[in-house]
Structure formats: C-alpha cells, structure tokens
Amino acid sequence: MIRRSLSLITTSSCSVLAAQTSMAAPVSLHLPTPGNPWASGRVLTPSQRETKRYNDRITKRAKAKKQKDSIKELQDQIAALQNMIQTHQRSCEISREYSLDTCLLPLTDLPPCLNNGLSTIESSQPTREPSGPPNSDTEICITQQQDSWATVIPSSQLALSPSLQVSGSWNVLEYANGVLDKARELDKMEVCFNRQLNEDAIIRGVLEGWHFLQGRTYSCPLWTVVSQIDEKIFMHSGIVTRLSMLSTIHKMLAAVVHVDQFNSLPTWYRPRPSQLNFPHYATADYFAWPGFRERLVISNCEVLTDRFFKYFASCFRLFWPHSISDSYKMVSDSGLYSFSDAFRTHAQDISTWTMCKEFFLSFPELQEDMQSEISISTGSLKVINDNLH
C-alpha cells in the first residue's frame, strides 16, 4: 500500500511539473534585437536610432531657416534695387516747373563735351513772368556788425537785372534763394550737428536716393534743404561732384543756423567783407571761390542765370585721383556711411575745386575767380570726370 501511495505522489508531482512547464513556456522574455545593419555594417540600437532621428529633425529645421533667411535677404536686395530705379526715374521726371530743363539754353549752344545727357529744350515751353522790383517801403538796411551776416535779400523781393528779365532765365536762382531763405529761419534746436549722421545722410541720399528720408524716424531739416538743391541743380552730375558740393553746402548751412559759427569752415569758405557788409541774395554765400562770391554780391548775382547753372553743374571737377568708392566708407559698428579721410582732405583744399575749360569758353570773365581744370599729361594724376561713371 505504501508503494501505491508513493506511486501516486510521484505521478502527481510529474503532472504538476509538466503543467508548470507548459504554462511557463509561452511567457518567455523577448529581449530587444538590433535593427537592420547600415551599409557600413554598423547596427543601431533603438535608442541610438531615435537619437539620430532627433538630430536629423534639428538639422532640417536649421537648413529650412537658413534658406528662409537667404530668400528674405534676396527679397530685400531686390526691393532696394527697385527703390533705386524708382528714384532715378523720379529724378528724370522732375516737373518742368522745378527742373533745370526749363533753362532757356539751346542745345546747340553747348560745347561738345556737354551735349551728352542734357535734355533738349522744347521751344514751346512757357516762361514765367519776371518778378517786379522790391517795394520801396521795404528797403533793406545794411548790417555793419563785423563777423555777422549782412542782410540777405529775401526771395520774395527778388529784383533781377533787365538782361535777366528779358531772357526770363531766373528760375534756378529764385528757387535756390527761396530754399536757402527758409534754412535761415530754422532754430538750431531742430538741426542735427552730429557729423557722422550728417555725412551718412548726404552719402546715402546721393547713392540710394533722397526717398530714404521718408522712412526715417528723425530727419534733419537741413537734409531736406540739401536734397532740394541736389534735385534742382546737381541731380545729373557725377557722384564725386554731388558729394563734394552737397557736403560743403551743408557745412555752410550748419554754420548759418548755429549763428556765425564760421570757424569750423575752411578759411576760403568763410564770409568775405563784402558778404558781411552788403545785402545780397543767399545763393551767393554757398559758392566755394571767395573772389566769385564777392563778384556775386557786388553784381547782384547777375551771372547766375539758368544757363550758368546748367554749365556749372556739368563742368565742375573736384581733383580726385582715386575711385569713387574711395571717397566714402561704411562704419561697421554703426552701419553708417562716412567720408574717407582722403576725401575730406581733398574737399577742404580749394585748389582741388576746378572748372573744365569748356566752362570758360562761355564765361571767360570768371577765369579770374575760379581755377581751371588741371592739364593732363601722360602718366600723371588726372581729374576724374565722374560724370562718365
């Protein structure tokens, strides 16, 4: 009986063990297996593969952002070019009332070197009636105080000589007087005297167009005056001509607004005794040559006809033996333009301010007041005719 019991126990134990074995078999532990190998033979674990996917996503985002920034930069450059084109078109479409094209100068009267780029004057262009002489009740008194401006004749009292009235060619002189008269009325608190900002405004206006003033949070009123003079007289001149003329005119404007601060000007640009003691038109004060300014004061600006201004803008030459791009630079820290030291040195030397020989063919009497263009010899420095650029 004991043997039978042992047999039953053994059988039961085997059955239980078999059952436990059969139940445990399907619950085997599945360890992670590596993925498919790379072409190089390297095999990534799932965690490594997830890290790689994350890095790939970061790289794609960076590339997409870089591409987006590049497209935006190109769009900005295209917009800037379009603005420059529009500015050039606007300058060519200045209304006849305020353009040098109203000058009654027949094209055949120009020397050959000036025929290029000057518009043909329509014979049917109407002329404006000349203004009458100033009212005797508003007679102008002469200021005798030394180191101070003599009274400047307002543009509203513009009385031109009979020869100018007959020709009717007084538009530019009248316009310039009106603009410069308004500048004298400015308060110095309104005006910018920061050299870097002023140089940036002038260079940017010449290179990019004066429309940039419209987008400025602050715009100095003297910049507007300079832009009006540029658009009226020098718009079709070369870049070096415009930079030298406008920067020098701006210096005089700043000195006038700052009340007789002429010590900051080159000695040749400071007022002459005739300017301090005789009433005259404002335009006379802004020419570089001292002898010519005295002539204008004494002669009541008789020579400043529209014909004169057309020759003047075309024939002026600053002795600049370098490239145009050497006349200015971009300050990396501020992003502002400024004149190069070499350009400042040349512009402050009156001997570098010259007129081409063709100018004196039409105005021979002015050879006493202005320097003629330097003769060019082979291998020597030359005056760059920047009107060709």
XYZ file of C-alpha atoms in Angstrom:
389
model
C 0.000 0.000 0.000
C 2.888 2.244 0.808
C 4.315 1.603 -2.645
C 0.966 2.522 -4.226
C 0.901 5.824 -2.316
C 4.430 6.653 -3.387
C 3.494 5.895 -6.964
C 0.506 8.249 -6.824
C 2.608 11.029 -5.277
C 5.249 10.617 -7.946
C 2.645 10.688 -10.690
C 1.009 13.822 -9.234
C 4.347 15.584 -8.903
C 5.184 14.856 -12.507
C 1.798 16.140 -13.630
C 2.205 19.371 -11.660
C 5.713 19.863 -13.009
C 4.523 19.269 -16.564
C 1.689 21.721 -16.116
C 4.020 24.376 -14.730
C 6.407 23.818 -17.603
C 3.637 24.091 -20.194
C 2.353 27.344 -18.611
C 5.788 28.959 -18.400
C 6.734 28.209 -21.986
C 4.672 30.970 -23.715
C 5.860 33.662 -21.198
C 9.436 33.711 -22.453
C 11.246 37.133 -22.176
C 11.715 38.850 -25.583
C 14.894 40.949 -25.387
C 15.285 43.871 -27.905
C 17.069 42.902 -31.033
C 19.203 45.293 -33.076
C 17.779 46.763 -36.273
C 18.981 46.208 -39.792
C 22.673 46.948 -40.254
C 23.874 50.064 -42.235
C 25.746 49.709 -45.459
C 28.929 50.233 -43.452
C 27.985 47.298 -41.253
C 27.125 49.411 -38.212
C 23.995 48.376 -36.340
C 21.985 50.954 -34.312
C 20.019 50.134 -31.227
C 16.516 51.627 -30.979
C 17.728 54.365 -28.609
C 20.547 55.279 -30.988
C 18.136 55.317 -33.905
C 15.776 57.658 -32.022
C 18.672 59.999 -31.213
C 19.665 60.057 -34.874
C 16.121 60.894 -35.944
C 16.036 63.773 -33.442
C 19.333 65.163 -34.732
C 18.091 64.864 -38.322
C 14.993 66.895 -37.451
C 17.148 69.641 -35.866
C 19.400 69.748 -38.937
C 16.445 70.006 -41.322
C 14.942 72.856 -39.302
C 18.261 74.734 -39.341
C 18.559 74.288 -43.119
C 14.987 75.463 -43.634
C 15.601 78.565 -41.505
C 18.829 79.350 -43.347
C 17.044 79.006 -46.690
C 14.216 81.248 -45.481
C 16.704 83.898 -44.317
C 18.528 83.758 -47.657
C 15.280 84.266 -49.557
C 14.387 87.241 -47.344
C 17.820 88.780 -47.905
C 17.412 88.432 -51.668
C 13.945 89.979 -51.477
C 15.357 92.927 -49.505
C 18.095 93.423 -52.092
C 15.546 93.343 -54.907
C 13.391 95.886 -53.059
C 16.418 98.168 -52.583
C 17.261 97.948 -56.291
C 13.660 98.723 -57.199
C 13.758 101.788 -54.938
C 16.954 102.972 -56.623
C 15.368 102.524 -60.054
C 12.256 104.419 -58.963
C 14.413 107.213 -57.556
C 16.298 107.516 -60.839
C 13.042 107.555 -62.776
C 11.625 110.248 -60.495
C 14.741 112.360 -60.928
C 14.331 112.121 -64.698
C 10.686 113.100 -64.435
C 11.099 116.226 -62.311
C 8.364 118.610 -63.324
C 9.379 121.326 -65.765
C 8.492 123.964 -63.213
C 11.265 122.840 -60.879
C 13.701 121.217 -63.290
C 16.829 122.513 -64.927
C 15.176 121.572 -68.198
C 13.344 124.909 -68.009
C 16.640 126.652 -68.721
C 16.361 128.616 -71.938
C 19.611 127.205 -73.243
C 19.505 125.906 -76.830
C 21.264 122.584 -77.198
C 23.455 123.943 -79.986
C 24.873 126.483 -77.525
C 26.553 123.731 -75.524
C 30.139 122.641 -76.169
C 30.504 119.067 -77.486
C 31.522 117.641 -74.107
C 28.214 118.753 -72.579
C 25.801 117.513 -75.225
C 25.716 114.084 -73.584
C 22.943 113.610 -71.081
C 21.341 117.064 -71.377
C 17.709 117.215 -72.365
C 16.503 119.035 -75.420
C 14.535 122.139 -74.528
C 11.117 122.366 -76.108
C 10.608 125.602 -77.965
C 7.011 125.713 -76.775
C 7.991 125.705 -73.079
C 6.186 128.648 -71.448
C 8.223 131.090 -69.376
C 7.119 132.609 -66.116
C 6.633 136.314 -65.767
C 9.619 138.012 -64.089
C 9.017 139.448 -60.671
C 8.947 143.156 -60.142
C 11.449 145.189 -58.131
C 11.153 145.203 -54.353
C 8.730 147.579 -52.740
C 10.425 150.830 -51.739
C 8.613 150.635 -48.396
C 10.590 147.501 -47.576
C 14.019 148.926 -48.283
C 16.742 146.714 -46.897
C 19.140 148.096 -44.307
C 22.788 147.121 -44.295
C 24.136 145.466 -41.184
C 27.610 146.770 -40.358
C 28.400 144.406 -37.494
C 31.640 142.523 -38.137
C 31.625 138.678 -38.119
C 27.894 138.661 -38.787
C 25.914 138.271 -41.983
C 24.752 141.335 -43.818
C 21.028 141.342 -44.513
C 20.162 138.767 -47.138
C 17.629 139.783 -49.759
C 14.511 137.582 -49.390
C 13.415 135.673 -52.466
C 10.071 137.475 -52.302
C 11.968 140.699 -53.074
C 13.964 139.212 -55.913
C 14.772 142.044 -58.324
C 16.702 140.875 -61.348
C 18.683 142.918 -63.801
C 16.946 143.899 -67.068
C 19.039 141.405 -69.051
C 17.767 138.523 -66.926
C 14.202 139.778 -67.071
C 14.310 139.872 -70.842
C 15.642 136.326 -71.116
C 13.348 135.063 -68.347
C 16.099 132.633 -67.242
C 15.959 133.230 -63.489
C 14.132 130.100 -62.298
C 17.033 128.311 -60.587
C 18.275 131.422 -58.771
C 14.801 132.204 -57.479
C 14.243 128.619 -56.361
C 17.619 128.365 -54.585
C 17.083 131.682 -52.801
C 13.687 130.518 -51.546
C 15.073 127.231 -50.200
C 18.088 128.861 -48.527
C 15.952 131.638 -47.018
C 13.859 129.013 -45.220
C 17.013 127.393 -43.838
C 17.984 130.671 -42.165
C 14.720 130.639 -40.238
C 15.416 127.283 -38.564
C 16.094 127.045 -34.850
C 19.369 125.322 -34.014
C 17.484 123.012 -31.643
C 15.807 121.499 -34.722
C 19.069 120.823 -36.536
C 21.444 117.854 -36.322
C 25.089 118.824 -35.720
C 26.395 115.250 -35.454
C 28.999 114.847 -38.203
C 28.536 111.100 -38.615
C 24.760 111.356 -39.003
C 25.074 114.279 -41.422
C 27.663 112.533 -43.591
C 25.580 109.362 -43.646
C 22.512 111.326 -44.783
C 24.369 113.059 -47.636
C 26.149 109.930 -48.889
C 23.014 107.794 -48.600
C 20.962 110.449 -50.400
C 23.409 110.501 -53.321
C 23.912 106.729 -53.546
C 20.427 105.442 -52.710
C 18.125 108.390 -53.392
C 16.565 111.019 -51.147
C 13.400 108.978 -50.678
C 15.174 107.337 -47.730
C 14.345 110.451 -45.665
C 10.677 109.478 -45.742
C 11.310 106.330 -43.710
C 13.426 107.994 -41.021
C 12.087 108.478 -37.505
C 14.123 111.683 -37.371
C 15.081 113.769 -40.377
C 17.108 116.954 -40.017
C 15.513 119.870 -41.920
C 18.923 120.726 -43.391
C 18.960 117.331 -45.105
C 15.752 118.326 -46.850
C 17.330 121.620 -47.958
C 20.367 119.789 -49.342
C 18.136 117.283 -51.158
C 16.169 120.115 -52.799
C 19.359 121.814 -54.004
C 20.635 118.478 -55.307
C 17.443 117.662 -57.195
C 17.272 121.162 -58.650
C 20.889 121.627 -59.737
C 23.169 118.606 -59.350
C 20.946 115.552 -59.891
C 22.508 114.763 -63.279
C 26.080 115.481 -62.167
C 28.597 112.810 -61.204
C 28.768 111.214 -57.766
C 32.014 112.931 -56.725
C 30.612 116.296 -57.810
C 27.450 115.792 -55.786
C 29.259 114.537 -52.685
C 31.717 117.445 -52.632
C 29.157 120.143 -53.457
C 26.419 118.960 -51.099
C 28.703 118.266 -48.138
C 30.262 121.737 -48.448
C 26.893 123.459 -48.823
C 25.667 121.576 -45.745
C 28.620 122.876 -43.716
C 27.684 126.453 -44.562
C 24.022 125.786 -43.738
C 25.001 124.392 -40.334
C 27.248 127.398 -39.661
C 24.459 129.821 -40.555
C 21.882 128.066 -38.357
C 24.376 127.821 -35.489
C 24.696 131.633 -35.629
C 28.017 132.675 -37.121
C 29.997 129.542 -36.261
C 32.259 130.038 -39.270
C 35.476 128.970 -37.533
C 34.578 125.361 -38.320
C 34.703 126.150 -42.056
C 37.824 126.188 -44.245
C 39.300 129.687 -44.322
C 38.446 130.096 -48.012
C 34.770 129.344 -47.326
C 34.291 131.902 -44.559
C 32.344 135.092 -45.396
C 34.263 137.866 -47.140
C 33.954 141.518 -46.044
C 31.530 142.201 -48.883
C 29.252 139.407 -47.634
C 29.337 140.850 -44.122
C 28.612 144.432 -45.150
C 26.391 144.421 -48.233
C 22.902 142.981 -48.734
C 22.833 140.148 -51.240
C 20.986 137.019 -52.280
C 21.517 133.942 -50.111
C 22.712 131.832 -53.032
C 25.876 133.936 -53.328
C 27.155 132.669 -49.958
C 27.320 128.999 -50.960
C 29.862 129.063 -53.789
C 33.359 127.904 -52.906
C 35.552 130.578 -54.518
C 35.947 133.770 -52.383
C 36.522 136.067 -55.362
C 33.447 134.711 -57.132
C 31.290 135.270 -54.039
C 32.425 138.894 -53.892
C 31.600 139.305 -57.582
C 28.088 137.964 -56.945
C 27.488 140.315 -54.009
C 28.641 143.369 -55.935
C 26.911 142.453 -59.216
C 23.626 141.363 -57.611
C 24.129 137.777 -58.855
C 23.721 138.912 -62.436
C 25.659 135.966 -63.866
C 23.547 133.304 -62.098
C 21.206 132.578 -64.975
C 19.689 129.161 -65.613
C 22.225 128.801 -68.408
C 25.039 129.382 -65.912
C 23.736 126.704 -63.525
C 23.496 124.165 -66.322
C 27.118 124.738 -67.307
C 28.197 124.891 -63.669
C 26.689 121.513 -62.737
C 28.196 119.876 -65.827
C 31.668 121.434 -65.785
C 32.690 121.301 -62.125
C 35.584 118.948 -61.381
C 36.964 118.032 -57.977
C 40.572 116.877 -58.311
C 40.117 113.309 -57.062
C 42.753 110.840 -58.334
C 41.018 107.839 -56.781
C 37.968 105.713 -57.489
C 34.508 106.899 -56.487
C 34.210 104.164 -53.856
C 37.336 105.520 -52.136
C 35.515 108.734 -51.283
C 33.352 107.094 -48.625
C 33.221 104.061 -46.348
C 30.752 102.125 -44.230
C 31.389 102.172 -40.480
C 30.824 98.569 -39.410
C 29.971 99.364 -35.783
C 27.168 101.805 -36.576
C 26.175 100.804 -40.114
C 26.515 104.467 -41.168
C 28.332 105.937 -44.154
C 31.137 108.433 -43.636
C 33.593 110.252 -45.889
C 37.105 108.873 -46.140
C 39.953 110.928 -44.681
C 41.425 111.368 -48.155
C 38.159 112.775 -49.500
C 37.833 115.220 -46.600
C 41.380 116.431 -47.253
C 40.722 116.980 -50.963
C 37.359 118.668 -50.427
C 38.862 121.159 -47.949
C 41.606 122.196 -50.372
C 40.312 124.985 -52.617
C 42.974 124.187 -55.246
C 41.145 120.913 -55.972
C 37.939 122.785 -56.922
C 38.211 123.315 -60.661
C 36.070 124.024 -63.708
C 36.615 122.372 -67.085
C 37.903 124.511 -69.937
C 34.577 124.432 -71.787
C 33.012 126.398 -68.934
C 35.332 129.342 -69.523
C 34.513 129.386 -73.234
C 31.040 130.567 -72.239
C 32.072 132.559 -69.143
C 35.598 133.852 -69.845
C 35.298 136.652 -67.283
C 35.156 134.081 -64.472
C 38.678 132.786 -65.109
C 39.861 135.375 -62.590
C 37.693 133.828 -59.866
C 37.794 130.072 -60.485
C 40.615 127.642 -61.130
C 40.749 125.916 -64.488
C 40.906 122.142 -64.757
C 44.421 120.814 -64.302
C 46.155 119.908 -67.571
C 46.553 116.181 -68.013
C 49.883 114.771 -69.096
C 50.702 111.151 -69.807
C 51.407 109.205 -66.633
C 50.319 111.996 -64.280
C 47.369 112.182 -61.940
C 44.200 113.435 -63.519
C 40.912 114.948 -62.582
C 38.330 112.199 -62.803
C 35.414 113.146 -64.989
C 32.939 111.396 -62.736
C 30.069 112.405 -64.997
C 31.095 109.441 -67.153
C 30.508 106.962 -64.307
